[in-house]
Amino acid sequence: MNSKNIVKFLAIVALIGILSYVAAYGLQLGKYEVIPVKNLIKLGLDLRGGAEVVLEAQDNPNDPVTDEKIERAIATIRERIDSLGVTEPTITRQGAKRIRIGLPEIQDTQRALEVIGKTAQLKFVDEAGNTVLTGNDIKEAKAVYASQSQTGIQEPVVSLELTSEGAKKFALATSNNVGKIIAIYLDESVISAPQVNEAITDGKCQISGRMTMEEAADLAMLIRAGALPVELKTLQVTSIGPELGANSFDKSLAAGGIGILLVLVFMILYYRLPGLVADITLVLYICIVLFALAALQATLTLPGIAGIVLSIGMAVDANVIIFERLKEELKLGKSLRAAIDSGFRRAFLTIFDSNITTLIAAVVLFYFGTGPIKGFAVTLSIGILASMFTAIVVTKQLMKLVSSISALSNKKLYGA
């Protein structure tokens, strides 16, 4: 039994060590490769740099700019940016008519500007000049490859699915215009002018033309996101260097590394063998947090780093509470196994209550916050859940295994 527990303990420690190595350096297994976690977590605008754009809404005498239109424009821009693959953008309103947009790690600034600022008013117009469909009649739009009837060649197109009302309108329009052209306009420019060969009653159609798959994807995204309620003019485009952020990031990493090392040493010196167990679970905790952020494709900002540091402190605090309870139980004369069970049982409610209240605060921040505030809430929430798991489950199992090893069963090793 003693040797079995030693093997189990060493196996768990070895597994945590492998996870740590994979997180730091990745792993190559034949044709399969695990990428290091640091390469999977993106850095935000404050750490990596990017571009900042200032847009201004243009007044129209017949359709003036209102607060409601600016808010709708911000919502539409946010949806468009998400489709560009830019995470953690910062979108803020400035004054009555201006919108400031921060784009971290953006590669193609010109493309981003074209997509963000395009009014994207879509309409289908027959030869008589009647608008038979608008963007509001579109249910779904996506870029696909389709065979062209004339050439048979696969070309990028935008496949459209209409709403039930839009399908009825389009069926009537195509029935009345067989052999005629229904032109498709985007912001008053003709992007396609197909001839109607037969009535289209299934609520599906395509926008084709000489375009690349990227252009088709951008057009589909514009249609999905909807039209901007106002015309926006680009006032300023600024490239933001990462020097300040990179410096802060490096200092944060250095400070975090030193802080964690000091905590590990302190736990061993003060709590002895339980401190060593806490150090092992703390390493596992850090791995869990990093893998979770990588799985969520999170963008790390300085507030996010603050959330991780705060949750590390909470993870250590949970172990401190457990070990203080354990010392109290040992001083009462209980056996080592009974003291461990009682110590964890007494500490559970304290740890659970403190973590749940913090988790509620993090949920509120995520629900009502935007940008970096949400990033802070996400990293804090992940850290809280990981710390509860490692402290209550993993630490307890390791303590039971260690205490059952005869060479490590001396109460003095546990702070008694």
Coordinates of C-alpha atoms in Angstrom, one line a residue:
M1 CA 0.0 0.0 0.0
N2 CA 2.9 2.3 0.9
S3 CA 4.6 1.7 -2.5
K4 CA 1.4 2.2 -4.4
N5 CA 0.8 5.6 -2.9
I6 CA 4.4 6.6 -3.7
V7 CA 3.9 5.6 -7.3
K8 CA 0.5 7.5 -7.5
F9 CA 2.1 10.6 -6.0
L10 CA 5.1 10.5 -8.3
A11 CA 2.8 9.8 -11.3
I12 CA 0.7 12.9 -10.5
V13 CA 3.8 15.1 -10.0
A14 CA 5.2 13.7 -13.3
L15 CA 1.9 14.5 -15.1
I16 CA 1.9 18.1 -13.8
G17 CA 5.6 18.4 -14.9
I18 CA 4.7 17.2 -18.4
L19 CA 1.8 19.7 -18.6
S20 CA 4.1 22.5 -17.5
Y21 CA 6.7 21.6 -20.2
V22 CA 4.0 21.4 -22.9
A23 CA 2.6 24.7 -21.8
A24 CA 6.0 26.4 -22.0
Y25 CA 7.7 24.6 -24.9
G26 CA 5.0 22.7 -26.8
L27 CA 5.4 19.1 -27.9
Q28 CA 6.1 17.3 -31.2
L29 CA 4.7 13.8 -31.6
G30 CA 5.3 12.6 -35.1
K31 CA 3.1 14.6 -37.4
Y32 CA 1.2 16.0 -34.5
E33 CA 2.4 19.2 -32.8
V34 CA 1.2 20.9 -29.7
I35 CA 2.0 24.6 -29.9
P36 CA 3.3 26.4 -26.8
V37 CA 0.5 28.2 -24.9
K38 CA 2.3 31.6 -25.3
N39 CA 1.9 31.3 -29.1
L40 CA -1.9 30.7 -28.8
I41 CA -2.7 33.6 -26.5
K42 CA -3.0 36.9 -28.4
L43 CA -1.9 40.2 -26.8
G44 CA -4.2 43.2 -26.7
L45 CA -3.7 46.7 -28.2
D46 CA -2.0 47.9 -25.0
L47 CA 0.6 45.1 -25.3
R48 CA 1.1 44.4 -29.0
G49 CA 0.1 47.6 -30.7
G50 CA -2.1 48.0 -33.8
A51 CA -4.1 50.7 -35.3
E52 CA -6.5 53.4 -34.0
V53 CA -9.2 54.9 -36.2
V54 CA -11.4 57.9 -35.6
L55 CA -14.6 58.1 -37.6
E56 CA -17.1 61.0 -37.7
A57 CA -20.8 60.7 -38.6
Q58 CA -21.9 62.9 -41.5
D59 CA -25.0 65.0 -41.1
N60 CA -27.8 64.8 -43.7
P61 CA -30.4 67.6 -43.7
N62 CA -33.1 65.0 -44.4
D63 CA -31.8 62.5 -41.9
P64 CA -29.8 64.1 -39.0
V65 CA -27.4 62.2 -36.8
T66 CA -29.0 61.1 -33.5
D67 CA -27.7 59.4 -30.3
E68 CA -29.7 56.3 -31.3
K69 CA -28.0 56.1 -34.7
I70 CA -24.5 56.5 -33.2
E71 CA -25.2 53.6 -30.8
R72 CA -26.5 51.5 -33.7
A73 CA -23.4 52.3 -35.7
I74 CA -21.1 51.3 -32.8
A75 CA -23.0 48.0 -32.5
T76 CA -22.7 47.3 -36.3
I77 CA -19.0 48.2 -36.3
R78 CA -18.3 45.9 -33.4
E79 CA -20.0 43.0 -35.3
R80 CA -18.0 43.8 -38.4
I81 CA -14.7 43.9 -36.5
D82 CA -15.4 40.6 -34.9
S83 CA -15.8 39.1 -38.4
L84 CA -12.4 40.5 -39.3
G85 CA -10.8 38.2 -36.6
V86 CA -9.7 41.1 -34.4
T87 CA -10.4 40.3 -30.8
E88 CA -10.6 42.7 -27.9
P89 CA -11.2 45.8 -30.0
T90 CA -11.8 49.0 -28.1
I91 CA -14.7 51.0 -29.5
T92 CA -15.6 54.2 -27.7
R93 CA -17.8 57.2 -28.5
Q94 CA -16.2 60.7 -28.5
G95 CA -18.5 63.6 -28.3
A96 CA -21.8 63.7 -30.3
K97 CA -20.6 62.3 -33.7
R98 CA -17.3 60.7 -33.4
I99 CA -16.3 57.0 -32.8
R100 CA -12.8 55.9 -31.8
I101 CA -11.7 52.3 -32.7
G102 CA -8.7 50.5 -31.5
L103 CA -7.6 47.4 -33.6
P104 CA -5.0 45.2 -31.9
E105 CA -2.6 43.3 -34.2
I106 CA -4.4 44.4 -37.3
Q107 CA -2.4 43.5 -40.4
D108 CA -4.3 45.0 -43.3
T109 CA -5.3 48.5 -42.1
Q110 CA -6.8 49.6 -45.5
R111 CA -9.0 46.5 -45.7
A112 CA -10.2 47.1 -42.1
L113 CA -11.1 50.7 -42.9
E114 CA -13.0 49.7 -46.0
V115 CA -15.0 47.1 -44.1
I116 CA -15.6 49.2 -41.0
G117 CA -16.6 52.4 -42.8
K118 CA -18.7 51.1 -45.7
T119 CA -22.3 52.1 -45.3
A120 CA -23.4 48.7 -46.8
Q121 CA -26.9 49.6 -47.9
L122 CA -27.9 46.6 -50.0
K123 CA -30.8 46.6 -52.4
F124 CA -32.2 44.7 -55.4
V125 CA -33.6 46.9 -58.2
D126 CA -35.5 45.8 -61.3
E127 CA -35.2 47.4 -64.7
A128 CA -38.1 49.8 -63.9
G129 CA -36.1 51.2 -61.0
N130 CA -38.2 49.6 -58.3
T131 CA -36.5 48.3 -55.2
V132 CA -37.7 44.7 -54.8
L133 CA -35.5 43.7 -51.8
T134 CA -33.3 45.4 -49.2
G135 CA -30.7 44.2 -46.7
N136 CA -33.5 43.8 -44.2
D137 CA -34.9 40.9 -46.2
I138 CA -31.7 38.9 -45.9
K139 CA -31.6 36.1 -43.3
E140 CA -28.2 34.7 -43.9
A141 CA -25.2 35.5 -46.2
K142 CA -22.0 33.5 -46.6
A143 CA -19.1 33.2 -49.0
V144 CA -19.0 29.9 -50.9
Y145 CA -17.6 28.4 -54.1
A146 CA -20.2 27.7 -56.8
S147 CA -20.1 26.6 -60.4
Q148 CA -21.0 29.3 -62.9
S149 CA -23.7 28.3 -65.4
Q150 CA -21.9 29.8 -68.4
T151 CA -18.3 28.5 -67.7
G152 CA -18.8 25.6 -65.2
I153 CA -15.9 27.0 -63.3
Q154 CA -16.0 27.2 -59.5
E155 CA -15.9 30.8 -58.4
P156 CA -16.4 32.7 -55.2
V157 CA -20.0 33.9 -54.7
V158 CA -22.1 35.2 -51.8
S159 CA -24.9 32.8 -51.1
L160 CA -28.0 34.5 -49.7
E161 CA -30.9 33.0 -47.8
L162 CA -34.0 35.3 -47.5
T163 CA -36.4 35.8 -44.7
S164 CA -39.9 34.4 -45.2
E165 CA -41.2 37.8 -46.2
G166 CA -38.2 38.4 -48.4
A167 CA -38.7 35.1 -50.1
K168 CA -42.3 36.1 -51.0
K169 CA -41.1 39.5 -52.4
F170 CA -38.3 37.9 -54.4
A171 CA -40.6 35.1 -55.8
L172 CA -43.0 37.8 -57.0
A173 CA -40.3 40.0 -58.4
T174 CA -38.5 37.2 -60.3
S175 CA -41.9 36.0 -61.7
N176 CA -42.6 39.4 -63.1
N177 CA -39.1 39.9 -64.5
V178 CA -38.2 36.6 -66.3
G179 CA -35.7 37.5 -69.1
K180 CA -35.0 40.8 -67.4
I181 CA -32.2 42.0 -65.2
I182 CA -32.4 42.6 -61.4
A183 CA -29.4 44.6 -60.4
I184 CA -27.9 44.4 -56.9
Y185 CA -26.6 47.6 -55.5
L186 CA -24.3 48.2 -52.5
D187 CA -24.1 51.9 -51.5
E188 CA -25.4 52.9 -54.9
S189 CA -22.8 50.9 -56.8
V190 CA -23.8 47.9 -58.9
I191 CA -22.0 44.9 -57.6
S192 CA -23.9 42.3 -59.8
A193 CA -26.5 42.5 -62.5
P194 CA -27.9 38.9 -63.1
Q195 CA -30.6 38.1 -65.6
V196 CA -33.6 36.3 -64.3
N197 CA -34.0 33.0 -66.1
E198 CA -36.9 31.7 -64.0
A199 CA -38.9 32.5 -60.9
I200 CA -37.0 31.9 -57.7
T201 CA -39.4 30.6 -55.0
D202 CA -37.1 28.9 -52.5
G203 CA -35.8 32.1 -50.9
K204 CA -32.2 31.5 -52.0
C205 CA -30.0 33.4 -54.5
Q206 CA -26.4 34.3 -55.2
I207 CA -24.3 37.4 -55.7
S208 CA -21.6 36.6 -58.3
G209 CA -19.0 38.6 -60.1
R210 CA -15.3 38.9 -60.5
M211 CA -14.3 38.7 -56.8
T212 CA -11.8 36.8 -54.7
M213 CA -12.9 34.6 -51.7
E214 CA -11.7 37.3 -49.3
E215 CA -13.9 40.0 -51.1
A216 CA -16.9 37.6 -51.1
A217 CA -16.3 37.0 -47.4
D218 CA -16.2 40.7 -46.7
L219 CA -19.4 41.3 -48.7
A220 CA -21.2 38.5 -46.9
M221 CA -20.1 39.9 -43.6
L222 CA -21.3 43.4 -44.4
I223 CA -24.7 42.0 -45.4
R224 CA -24.9 39.9 -42.2
A225 CA -23.9 42.9 -40.0
G226 CA -26.4 45.2 -41.7
A227 CA -26.1 48.7 -43.0
L228 CA -24.7 51.5 -41.0
P229 CA -27.4 54.0 -40.1
V230 CA -25.2 56.9 -40.9
E231 CA -22.4 57.7 -43.3
L232 CA -19.0 57.7 -41.5
K233 CA -16.0 59.7 -42.6
T234 CA -12.5 58.6 -41.6
L235 CA -10.8 61.5 -39.7
Q236 CA -7.7 59.9 -38.5
V237 CA -5.7 56.6 -38.7
T238 CA -2.9 56.1 -36.3
S239 CA -0.5 53.2 -36.0
I240 CA 0.2 52.4 -32.3
G241 CA 3.6 50.9 -31.5
P242 CA 3.8 48.3 -28.8
E243 CA 6.9 49.8 -27.1
L244 CA 5.0 51.0 -23.9
G245 CA 2.9 47.9 -23.8
A246 CA 5.7 45.5 -24.5
N247 CA 7.8 47.1 -21.7
S248 CA 4.8 46.8 -19.3
F249 CA 4.3 43.2 -20.4
D250 CA 7.9 42.3 -19.9
K251 CA 7.9 43.9 -16.5
S252 CA 4.7 42.2 -15.6
L253 CA 6.1 38.8 -16.5
A254 CA 9.3 39.5 -14.6
A255 CA 7.4 40.7 -11.5
G256 CA 5.0 37.8 -11.7
G257 CA 7.8 35.3 -12.0
I258 CA 9.6 36.7 -9.0
G259 CA 6.4 36.9 -7.0
I260 CA 5.5 33.3 -7.7
L261 CA 9.0 32.1 -6.9
L262 CA 8.9 33.9 -3.5
V263 CA 5.5 32.4 -2.8
L264 CA 6.7 28.9 -3.5
V265 CA 9.7 29.3 -1.2
F266 CA 7.6 30.9 1.5
M267 CA 5.1 28.0 1.4
I268 CA 7.8 25.4 1.8
L269 CA 9.6 27.3 4.6
Y270 CA 6.4 28.1 6.6
Y271 CA 4.2 25.0 6.0
R272 CA 6.9 22.5 5.3
L273 CA 5.5 19.4 3.5
P274 CA 2.0 20.8 2.9
G275 CA 3.8 23.8 1.5
L276 CA 5.5 21.6 -1.0
V277 CA 2.2 20.0 -2.0
A278 CA 0.7 23.5 -2.4
D279 CA 3.6 24.5 -4.7
I280 CA 2.9 21.4 -6.9
T281 CA -0.9 22.3 -7.1
L282 CA 0.0 25.9 -7.8
V283 CA 2.0 24.9 -10.9
L284 CA -1.0 22.8 -12.0
Y285 CA -3.3 25.8 -11.4
I286 CA -1.1 28.0 -13.6
C287 CA -1.2 25.4 -16.4
I288 CA -5.0 25.1 -16.2
V289 CA -5.4 28.9 -16.5
L290 CA -3.0 29.1 -19.4
F291 CA -4.6 26.2 -21.3
A292 CA -8.1 27.6 -20.7
L293 CA -7.1 31.0 -22.1
A294 CA -5.5 29.3 -25.1
A295 CA -8.7 27.2 -25.6
L296 CA -10.9 30.3 -25.5
Q297 CA -8.5 32.1 -27.9
A298 CA -8.4 34.9 -25.4
T299 CA -6.7 38.2 -26.0
L300 CA -4.5 39.2 -23.0
T301 CA -4.4 42.8 -21.9
L302 CA -2.8 44.4 -18.9
P303 CA -6.1 44.2 -16.9
G304 CA -6.2 40.5 -17.9
I305 CA -2.8 40.0 -16.4
A306 CA -4.0 41.7 -13.3
G307 CA -6.8 39.2 -13.1
I308 CA -4.4 36.3 -13.4
V309 CA -2.1 37.7 -10.7
L310 CA -5.1 38.3 -8.4
S311 CA -6.4 34.7 -8.9
I312 CA -3.0 33.3 -8.2
G313 CA -3.1 35.1 -4.8
M314 CA -6.5 33.6 -4.2
A315 CA -5.2 30.1 -5.1
V316 CA -2.4 30.5 -2.5
D317 CA -4.9 31.9 0.0
A318 CA -7.1 28.8 -0.2
N319 CA -4.1 26.6 0.6
V320 CA -3.2 28.8 3.5
I321 CA -6.7 28.5 5.0
I322 CA -6.6 24.7 4.6
F323 CA -3.1 24.3 6.2
E324 CA -4.0 26.6 9.1
R325 CA -7.0 24.5 9.8
L326 CA -4.8 21.4 9.5
K327 CA -2.4 22.7 12.1
E328 CA -5.2 23.5 14.5
E329 CA -6.5 20.0 14.2
L330 CA -3.1 18.5 14.8
K331 CA -2.7 20.6 18.0
L332 CA -5.9 19.1 19.3
G333 CA -4.2 15.7 19.2
K334 CA -6.0 14.2 16.2
S335 CA -4.3 11.6 14.0
L336 CA -2.7 12.9 10.8
R337 CA -5.4 11.4 8.5
A338 CA -8.2 12.6 10.7
A339 CA -6.7 16.1 10.9
I340 CA -6.4 16.3 7.1
D341 CA -10.1 15.3 6.6
S342 CA -11.3 17.7 9.3
G343 CA -9.1 20.5 8.1
F344 CA -10.3 20.3 4.6
R345 CA -13.9 20.0 5.8
R346 CA -13.7 23.1 8.0
A347 CA -11.9 25.1 5.3
F348 CA -14.3 24.2 2.5
L349 CA -17.1 26.6 3.4
T350 CA -14.7 29.5 3.9
I351 CA -13.0 28.9 0.6
F352 CA -16.3 28.4 -1.2
D353 CA -17.9 31.5 0.2
S354 CA -15.0 33.8 -0.6
N355 CA -14.5 32.5 -4.1
I356 CA -18.2 32.5 -5.0
T357 CA -18.6 36.2 -3.9
T358 CA -15.6 37.1 -6.1
L359 CA -17.0 35.0 -9.0
I360 CA -20.3 36.9 -8.8
A361 CA -18.4 40.2 -9.0
A362 CA -16.5 38.9 -12.0
V363 CA -19.8 37.9 -13.7
V364 CA -21.2 41.4 -13.1
L365 CA -18.1 43.0 -14.6
F366 CA -18.3 40.7 -17.6
Y367 CA -22.0 41.4 -18.2
F368 CA -21.8 45.2 -17.8
G369 CA -18.2 45.8 -18.9
T370 CA -16.6 46.2 -22.3
G371 CA -13.2 45.6 -23.8
P372 CA -10.4 45.2 -21.2
I373 CA -12.9 45.1 -18.4
K374 CA -14.4 41.9 -19.9
G375 CA -10.9 40.5 -20.3
F376 CA -10.2 41.1 -16.6
A377 CA -13.5 39.4 -15.7
V378 CA -12.8 36.4 -17.9
T379 CA -9.3 35.7 -16.6
L380 CA -10.4 36.3 -13.0
S381 CA -13.3 33.8 -13.4
I382 CA -11.1 31.2 -14.9
G383 CA -8.6 31.7 -12.1
I384 CA -11.2 31.4 -9.4
L385 CA -12.7 28.1 -10.8
A386 CA -9.2 26.7 -11.3
S387 CA -8.0 27.6 -7.8
M388 CA -11.1 26.0 -6.2
F389 CA -10.5 22.8 -8.1
T390 CA -6.8 22.6 -7.3
A391 CA -7.2 23.6 -3.7
I392 CA -10.2 21.5 -2.8
V393 CA -9.7 18.4 -5.0
V394 CA -6.0 18.1 -6.1
T395 CA -4.4 19.3 -2.9
K396 CA -6.6 17.0 -0.8
Q397 CA -5.7 14.0 -2.8
L398 CA -2.0 14.7 -2.8
M399 CA -2.1 15.3 1.0
K400 CA -3.8 12.0 1.6
L401 CA -1.2 10.2 -0.6
V402 CA 1.7 11.9 1.1
S403 CA 0.4 11.3 4.7
S404 CA -0.1 7.6 3.9
I405 CA 3.7 7.2 3.2
S406 CA 5.3 6.0 6.4
A407 CA 8.5 8.0 5.9
L408 CA 6.4 11.3 5.6
S409 CA 3.9 10.6 8.3
N410 CA 5.7 12.6 11.1
K411 CA 3.4 15.3 12.3
K412 CA 6.4 17.8 12.6
L413 CA 6.6 17.8 8.8
Y414 CA 3.0 19.2 8.7
G415 CA 3.7 22.1 11.0
A416 CA 2.5 20.5 14.3

